[in-house]
CSV table of C-alpha atoms in Angstrom, one decimal:
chain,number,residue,atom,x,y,z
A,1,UNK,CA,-88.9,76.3,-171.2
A,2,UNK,CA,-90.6,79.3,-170.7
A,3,UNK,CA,-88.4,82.7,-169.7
A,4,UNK,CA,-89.2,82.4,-166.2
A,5,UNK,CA,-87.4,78.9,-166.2
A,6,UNK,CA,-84.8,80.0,-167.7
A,7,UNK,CA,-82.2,79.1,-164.8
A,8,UNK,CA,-83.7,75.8,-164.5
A,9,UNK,CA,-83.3,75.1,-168.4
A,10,UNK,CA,-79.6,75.7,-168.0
A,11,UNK,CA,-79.6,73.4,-165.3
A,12,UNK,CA,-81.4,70.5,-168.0
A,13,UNK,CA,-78.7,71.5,-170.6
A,14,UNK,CA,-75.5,69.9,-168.0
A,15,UNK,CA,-77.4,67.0,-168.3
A,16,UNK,CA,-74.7,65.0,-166.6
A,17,UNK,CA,-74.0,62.2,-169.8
A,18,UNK,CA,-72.6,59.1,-167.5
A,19,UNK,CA,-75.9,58.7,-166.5
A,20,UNK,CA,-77.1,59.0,-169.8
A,21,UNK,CA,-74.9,55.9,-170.7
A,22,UNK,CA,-75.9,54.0,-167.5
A,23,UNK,CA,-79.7,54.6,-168.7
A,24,UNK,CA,-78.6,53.1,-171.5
A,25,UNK,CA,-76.8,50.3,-170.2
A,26,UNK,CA,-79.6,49.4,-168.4
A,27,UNK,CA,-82.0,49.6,-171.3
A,28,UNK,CA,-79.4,47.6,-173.2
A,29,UNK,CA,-79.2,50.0,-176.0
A,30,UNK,CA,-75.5,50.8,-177.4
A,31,UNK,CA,-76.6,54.4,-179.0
A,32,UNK,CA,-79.8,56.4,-177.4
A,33,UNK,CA,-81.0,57.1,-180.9
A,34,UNK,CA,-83.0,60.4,-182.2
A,35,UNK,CA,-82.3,63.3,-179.8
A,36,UNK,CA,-85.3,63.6,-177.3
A,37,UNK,CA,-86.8,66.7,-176.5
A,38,UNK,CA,-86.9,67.8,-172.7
A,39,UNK,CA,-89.7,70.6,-172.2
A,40,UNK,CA,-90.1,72.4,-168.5
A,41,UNK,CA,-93.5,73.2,-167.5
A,42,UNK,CA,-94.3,75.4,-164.7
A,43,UNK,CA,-97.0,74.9,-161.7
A,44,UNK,CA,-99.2,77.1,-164.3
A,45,UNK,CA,-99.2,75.3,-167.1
A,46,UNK,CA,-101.8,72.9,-168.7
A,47,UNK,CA,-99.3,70.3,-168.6
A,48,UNK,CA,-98.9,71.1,-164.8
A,49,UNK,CA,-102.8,71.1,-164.4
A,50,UNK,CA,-103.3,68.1,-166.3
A,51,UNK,CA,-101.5,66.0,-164.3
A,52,UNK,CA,-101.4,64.1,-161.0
A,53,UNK,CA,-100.0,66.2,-158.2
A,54,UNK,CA,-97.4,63.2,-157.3
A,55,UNK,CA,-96.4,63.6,-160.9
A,56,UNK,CA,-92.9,65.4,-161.1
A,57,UNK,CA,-92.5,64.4,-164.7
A,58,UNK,CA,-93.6,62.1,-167.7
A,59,UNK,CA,-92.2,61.2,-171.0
A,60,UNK,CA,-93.5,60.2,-174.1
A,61,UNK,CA,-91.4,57.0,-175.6
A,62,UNK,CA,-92.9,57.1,-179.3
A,63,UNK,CA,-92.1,61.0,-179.8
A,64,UNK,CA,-89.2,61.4,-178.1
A,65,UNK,CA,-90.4,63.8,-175.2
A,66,UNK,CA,-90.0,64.2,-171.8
A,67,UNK,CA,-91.9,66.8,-169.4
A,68,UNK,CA,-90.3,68.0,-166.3
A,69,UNK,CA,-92.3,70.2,-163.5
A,70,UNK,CA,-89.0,71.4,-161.6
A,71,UNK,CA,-91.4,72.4,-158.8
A,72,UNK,CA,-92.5,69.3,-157.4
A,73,UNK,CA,-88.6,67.5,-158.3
A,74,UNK,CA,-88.6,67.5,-154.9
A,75,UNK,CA,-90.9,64.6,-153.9
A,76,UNK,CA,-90.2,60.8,-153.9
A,77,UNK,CA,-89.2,58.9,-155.8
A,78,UNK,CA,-86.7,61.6,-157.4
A,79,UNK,CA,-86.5,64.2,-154.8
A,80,UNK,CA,-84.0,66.1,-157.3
A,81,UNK,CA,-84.5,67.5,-160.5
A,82,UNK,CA,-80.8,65.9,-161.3
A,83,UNK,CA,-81.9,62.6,-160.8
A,84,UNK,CA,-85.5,63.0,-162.4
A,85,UNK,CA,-84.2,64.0,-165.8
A,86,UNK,CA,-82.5,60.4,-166.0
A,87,UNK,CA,-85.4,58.9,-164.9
A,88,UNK,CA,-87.7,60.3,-167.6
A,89,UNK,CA,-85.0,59.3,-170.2
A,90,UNK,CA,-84.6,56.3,-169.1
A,91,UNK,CA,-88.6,55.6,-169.7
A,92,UNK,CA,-88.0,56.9,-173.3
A,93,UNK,CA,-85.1,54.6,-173.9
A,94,UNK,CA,-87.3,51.6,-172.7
A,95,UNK,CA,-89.5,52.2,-175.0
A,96,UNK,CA,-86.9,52.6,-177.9
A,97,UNK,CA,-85.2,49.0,-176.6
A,98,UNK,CA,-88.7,47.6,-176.9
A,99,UNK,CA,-89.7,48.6,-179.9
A,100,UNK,CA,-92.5,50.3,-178.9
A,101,UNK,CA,-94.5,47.0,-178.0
A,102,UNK,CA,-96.0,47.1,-174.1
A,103,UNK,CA,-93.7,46.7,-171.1
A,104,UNK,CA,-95.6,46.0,-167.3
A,105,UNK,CA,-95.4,49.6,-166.0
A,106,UNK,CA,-94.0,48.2,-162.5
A,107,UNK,CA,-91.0,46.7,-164.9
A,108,UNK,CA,-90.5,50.3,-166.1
A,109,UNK,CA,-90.4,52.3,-163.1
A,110,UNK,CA,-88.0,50.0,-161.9
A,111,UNK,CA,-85.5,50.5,-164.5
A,112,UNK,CA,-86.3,54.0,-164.5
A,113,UNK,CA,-85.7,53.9,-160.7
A,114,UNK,CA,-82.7,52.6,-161.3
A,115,UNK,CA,-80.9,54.8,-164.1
A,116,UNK,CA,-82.0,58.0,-161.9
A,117,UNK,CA,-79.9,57.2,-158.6
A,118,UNK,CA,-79.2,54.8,-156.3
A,119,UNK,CA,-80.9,52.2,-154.2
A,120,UNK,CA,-80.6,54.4,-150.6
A,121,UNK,CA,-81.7,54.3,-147.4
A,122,UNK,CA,-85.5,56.0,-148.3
A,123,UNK,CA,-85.7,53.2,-150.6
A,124,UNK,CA,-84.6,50.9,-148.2
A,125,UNK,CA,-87.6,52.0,-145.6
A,126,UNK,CA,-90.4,52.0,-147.4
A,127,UNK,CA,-89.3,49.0,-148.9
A,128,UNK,CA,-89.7,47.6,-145.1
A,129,UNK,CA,-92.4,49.6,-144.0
A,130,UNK,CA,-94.7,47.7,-147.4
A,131,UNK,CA,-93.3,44.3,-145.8
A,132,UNK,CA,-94.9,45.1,-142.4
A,133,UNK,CA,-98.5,46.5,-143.8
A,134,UNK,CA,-99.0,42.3,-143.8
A,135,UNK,CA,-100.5,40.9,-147.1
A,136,UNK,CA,-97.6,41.4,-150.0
A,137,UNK,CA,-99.2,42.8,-153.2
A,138,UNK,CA,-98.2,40.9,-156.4
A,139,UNK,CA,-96.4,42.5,-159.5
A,140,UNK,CA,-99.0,42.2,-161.8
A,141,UNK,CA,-100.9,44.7,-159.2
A,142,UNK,CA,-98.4,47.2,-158.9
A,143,UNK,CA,-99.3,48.5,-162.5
A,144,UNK,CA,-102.9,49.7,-160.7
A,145,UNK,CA,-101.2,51.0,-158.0
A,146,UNK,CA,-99.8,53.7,-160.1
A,147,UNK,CA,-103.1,55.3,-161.1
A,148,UNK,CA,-104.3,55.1,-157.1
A,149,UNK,CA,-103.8,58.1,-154.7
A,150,UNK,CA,-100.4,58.9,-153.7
A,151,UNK,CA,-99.9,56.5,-150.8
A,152,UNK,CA,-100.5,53.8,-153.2
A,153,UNK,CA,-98.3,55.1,-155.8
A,154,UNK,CA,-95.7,55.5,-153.3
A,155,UNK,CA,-95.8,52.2,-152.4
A,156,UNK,CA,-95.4,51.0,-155.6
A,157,UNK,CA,-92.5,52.6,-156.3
A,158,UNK,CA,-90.8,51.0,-153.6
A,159,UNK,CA,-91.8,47.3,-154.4
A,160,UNK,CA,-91.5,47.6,-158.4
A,161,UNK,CA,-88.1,49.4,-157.3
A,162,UNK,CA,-86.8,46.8,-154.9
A,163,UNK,CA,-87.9,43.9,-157.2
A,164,UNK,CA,-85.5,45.2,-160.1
A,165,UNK,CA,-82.6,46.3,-157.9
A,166,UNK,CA,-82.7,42.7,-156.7
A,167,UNK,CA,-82.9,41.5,-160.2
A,168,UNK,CA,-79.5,43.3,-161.0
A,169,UNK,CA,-77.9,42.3,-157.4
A,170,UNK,CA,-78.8,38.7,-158.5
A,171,UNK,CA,-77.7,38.7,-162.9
A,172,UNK,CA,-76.1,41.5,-163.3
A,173,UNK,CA,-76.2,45.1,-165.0
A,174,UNK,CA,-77.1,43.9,-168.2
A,175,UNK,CA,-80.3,41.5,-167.4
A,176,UNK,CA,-82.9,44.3,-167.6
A,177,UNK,CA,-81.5,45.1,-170.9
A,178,UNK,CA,-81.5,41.5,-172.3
A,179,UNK,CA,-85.4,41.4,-171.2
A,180,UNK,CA,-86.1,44.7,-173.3
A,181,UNK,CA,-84.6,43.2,-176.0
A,182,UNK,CA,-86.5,39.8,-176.5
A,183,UNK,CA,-90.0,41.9,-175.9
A,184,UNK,CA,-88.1,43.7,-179.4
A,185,UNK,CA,-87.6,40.6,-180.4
A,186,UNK,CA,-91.8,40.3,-180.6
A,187,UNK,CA,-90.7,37.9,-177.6
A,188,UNK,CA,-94.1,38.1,-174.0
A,189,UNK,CA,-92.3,39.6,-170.9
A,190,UNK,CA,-92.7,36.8,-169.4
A,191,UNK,CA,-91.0,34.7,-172.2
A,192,UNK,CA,-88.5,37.3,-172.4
A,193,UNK,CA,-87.7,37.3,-168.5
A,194,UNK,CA,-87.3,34.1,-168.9
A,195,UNK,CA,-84.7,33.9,-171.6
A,196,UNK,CA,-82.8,36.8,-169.9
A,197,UNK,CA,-82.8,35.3,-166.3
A,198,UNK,CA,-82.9,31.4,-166.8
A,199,UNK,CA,-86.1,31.4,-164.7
A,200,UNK,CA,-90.0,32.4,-164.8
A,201,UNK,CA,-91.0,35.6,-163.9
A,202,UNK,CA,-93.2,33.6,-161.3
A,203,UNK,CA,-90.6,31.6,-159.8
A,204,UNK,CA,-88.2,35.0,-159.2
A,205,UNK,CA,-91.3,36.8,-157.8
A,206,UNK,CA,-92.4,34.0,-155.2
A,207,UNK,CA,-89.2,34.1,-154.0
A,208,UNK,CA,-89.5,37.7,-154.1
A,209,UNK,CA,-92.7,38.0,-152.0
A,210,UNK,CA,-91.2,35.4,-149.8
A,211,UNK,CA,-89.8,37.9,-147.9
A,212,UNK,CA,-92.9,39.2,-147.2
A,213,UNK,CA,-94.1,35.9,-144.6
A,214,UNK,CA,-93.0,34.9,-141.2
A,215,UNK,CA,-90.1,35.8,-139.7
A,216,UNK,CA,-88.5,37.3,-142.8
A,217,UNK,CA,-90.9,39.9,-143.2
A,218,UNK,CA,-89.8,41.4,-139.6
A,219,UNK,CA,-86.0,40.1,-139.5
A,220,UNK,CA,-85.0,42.6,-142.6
A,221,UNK,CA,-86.4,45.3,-140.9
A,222,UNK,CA,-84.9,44.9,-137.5
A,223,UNK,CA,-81.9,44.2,-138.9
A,224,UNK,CA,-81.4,46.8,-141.8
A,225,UNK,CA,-79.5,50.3,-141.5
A,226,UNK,CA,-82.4,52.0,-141.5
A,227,UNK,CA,-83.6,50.7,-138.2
A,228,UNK,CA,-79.8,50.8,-136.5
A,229,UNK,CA,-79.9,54.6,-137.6
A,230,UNK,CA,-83.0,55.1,-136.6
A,231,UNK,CA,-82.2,53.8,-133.0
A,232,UNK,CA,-78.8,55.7,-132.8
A,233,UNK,CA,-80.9,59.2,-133.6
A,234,UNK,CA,-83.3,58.4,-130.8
A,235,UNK,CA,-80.4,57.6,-128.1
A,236,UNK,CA,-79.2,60.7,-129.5
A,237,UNK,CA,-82.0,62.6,-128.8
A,238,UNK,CA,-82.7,61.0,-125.5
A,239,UNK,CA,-79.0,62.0,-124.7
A,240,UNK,CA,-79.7,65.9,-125.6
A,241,UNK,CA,-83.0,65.8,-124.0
A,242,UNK,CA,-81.6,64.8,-120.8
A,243,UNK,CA,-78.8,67.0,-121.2
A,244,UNK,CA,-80.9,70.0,-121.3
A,245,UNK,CA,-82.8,69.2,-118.2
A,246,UNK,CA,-79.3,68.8,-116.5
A,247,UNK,CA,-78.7,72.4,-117.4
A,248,UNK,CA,-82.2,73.5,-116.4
A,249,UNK,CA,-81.8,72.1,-113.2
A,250,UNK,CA,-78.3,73.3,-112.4
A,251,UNK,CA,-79.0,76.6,-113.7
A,252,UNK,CA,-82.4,76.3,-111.1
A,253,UNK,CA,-80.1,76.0,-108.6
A,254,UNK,CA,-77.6,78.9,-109.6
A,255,UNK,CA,-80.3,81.2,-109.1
A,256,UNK,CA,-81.7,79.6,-106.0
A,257,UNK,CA,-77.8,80.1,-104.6
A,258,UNK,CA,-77.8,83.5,-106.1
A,259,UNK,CA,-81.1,84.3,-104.3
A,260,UNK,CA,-79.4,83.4,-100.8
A,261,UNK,CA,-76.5,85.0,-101.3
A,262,UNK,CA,-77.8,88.5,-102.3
A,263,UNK,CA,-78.1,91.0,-99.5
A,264,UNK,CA,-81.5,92.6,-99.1
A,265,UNK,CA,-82.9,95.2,-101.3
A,266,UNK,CA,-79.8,94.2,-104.0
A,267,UNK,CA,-80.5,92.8,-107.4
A,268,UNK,CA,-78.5,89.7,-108.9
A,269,UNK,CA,-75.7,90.6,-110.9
A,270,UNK,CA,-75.3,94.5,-110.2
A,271,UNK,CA,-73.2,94.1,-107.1
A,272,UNK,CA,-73.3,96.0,-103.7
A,273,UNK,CA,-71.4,99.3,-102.6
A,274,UNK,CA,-67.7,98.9,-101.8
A,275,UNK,CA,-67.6,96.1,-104.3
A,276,UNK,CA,-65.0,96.8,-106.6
A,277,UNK,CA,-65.3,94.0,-108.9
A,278,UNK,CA,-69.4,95.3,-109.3
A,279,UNK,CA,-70.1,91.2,-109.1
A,280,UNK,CA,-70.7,88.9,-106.4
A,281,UNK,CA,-67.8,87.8,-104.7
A,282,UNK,CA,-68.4,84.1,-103.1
């Protein structure tokens, strides 16, 4: 990092190592292998100029490098430089379970997703808010969605992301790890899905998008936490906002009394001769 960074670079050095071992877990790798080199570039920087604005960071599997822009770490998916440093690991440990040989970039965010934080409540959203846009988009299009504007890229985040979180909810911690290895194996993703899930990667993904038709693309929506929260902060709001016209209105008629009450020629508050307690006595 560049002296100017030099607070953020002490920040990379805690990198916290449990989630170091949890990007590993998922990757299904029992030692990370040749140290990998974080480098911190700021808005100024060719790095920074050469990339995507959405782009908050990139690695580089084969050499072992990983470029963070601490200035956009605030954005989604990663909204934290904390949890985009695992995330950028994680890519370069993918590549190390692979073997270097290709892995579907929607497959790889989704791990990467995954070893950086939580599923939450943002997640969660979006998620729901790509069922109701109508037609579902299919995995093997997600990988074009992540050269596309930001909207798109947004979006594919959140379906690539929900796809593998469901995988684990469904085999376990370990089944993204057992699919990296059979691609090192020399094994096709899809072959090695299958070996690692007992099913075709087109069977788990219709079942997938079938959430996305009828009734079960609305019913997870209304349902979820997002929308209860969502309707809990507007009663809330409706609540203040007619609490504050309450006051208005009662404070209206406070001065409306305070006008009647006031002698001639006297001003509110400042109180009349002989009045000892210089208020207005009711």
């Amino acid at each position: 990092a560049p002296p100017s960074m030099e607070a953020r670079a002490a920040e990379v050095s805690s990198f916290d190592r449990e989630r170091l071992r949890s990007a590993m877990r998922l990757a299904g790798l029992d030692r990370p292998g040749p140290p990998i080199r974080v480098l911190l570039a700021p808005e100024d920087s060719n790095a920074a100029q050469n990339a995507p604005p959405w782009v908050a960071g990139y690695a580089v599997g084969e050499a072992g490098v990983i470029v963070l822009f601490p200035a956009r770490a605030p954005s989604y998916p990663d909204r934290s430089l904390e949890t985009l440093r695992p995330h950028e690991v994680a890519h370069v440990l993918i590549d190390r379970a692979a073997g270097g040989r290709p892995v579907p970039r929607w497959f790889h965010e989704g791990v990467a997703l995954a070893a950086g934080r939580a599923w939450n409540i943002e997640d969660r959203f979006r998620f729901a808010f790509q069922r109701l846009r109508g037609k579902p988009v299919a995995l093997a299009e997600l990988d074009a969605w992540f050269r596309e504007d930001t909207s798109k890229v947004h979006r594919a985040y959140a379906v690539a992301g929900a796809f593998v979180h469901e995988l684990l909810s469904e085999h376990g911690p370990s089944v993204t790890g057992e699919v990296l290895e059979g691609i090192g194996r020399g094994l096709s993703f899809e072959d090695a899905f299958r070996r690692a899930t007992g099913e075709s990667l087109a069977v788990a993904e219709a079942r997938f998008l079938e959430k996305f038709s009828g009734y079960s693309r609305w019913l997870p929506f209304l349902t979820s936490s997002v929308v209860l929260w969502m309707a809990v902060t507007a009663l809330a709001l409706v609540a203040i906002w007619r609490r504050r016209r309450r006051d208005a209105e009662l404070h209206r008629r406070w001065e409306e009394e305070e006008e009647w009450l006031a002698p001639r020629g006297a001003e509110p508050g400042r109180g009349t001769e002989g009045d000892d307690e210089g208020g207005w006595v009711n």
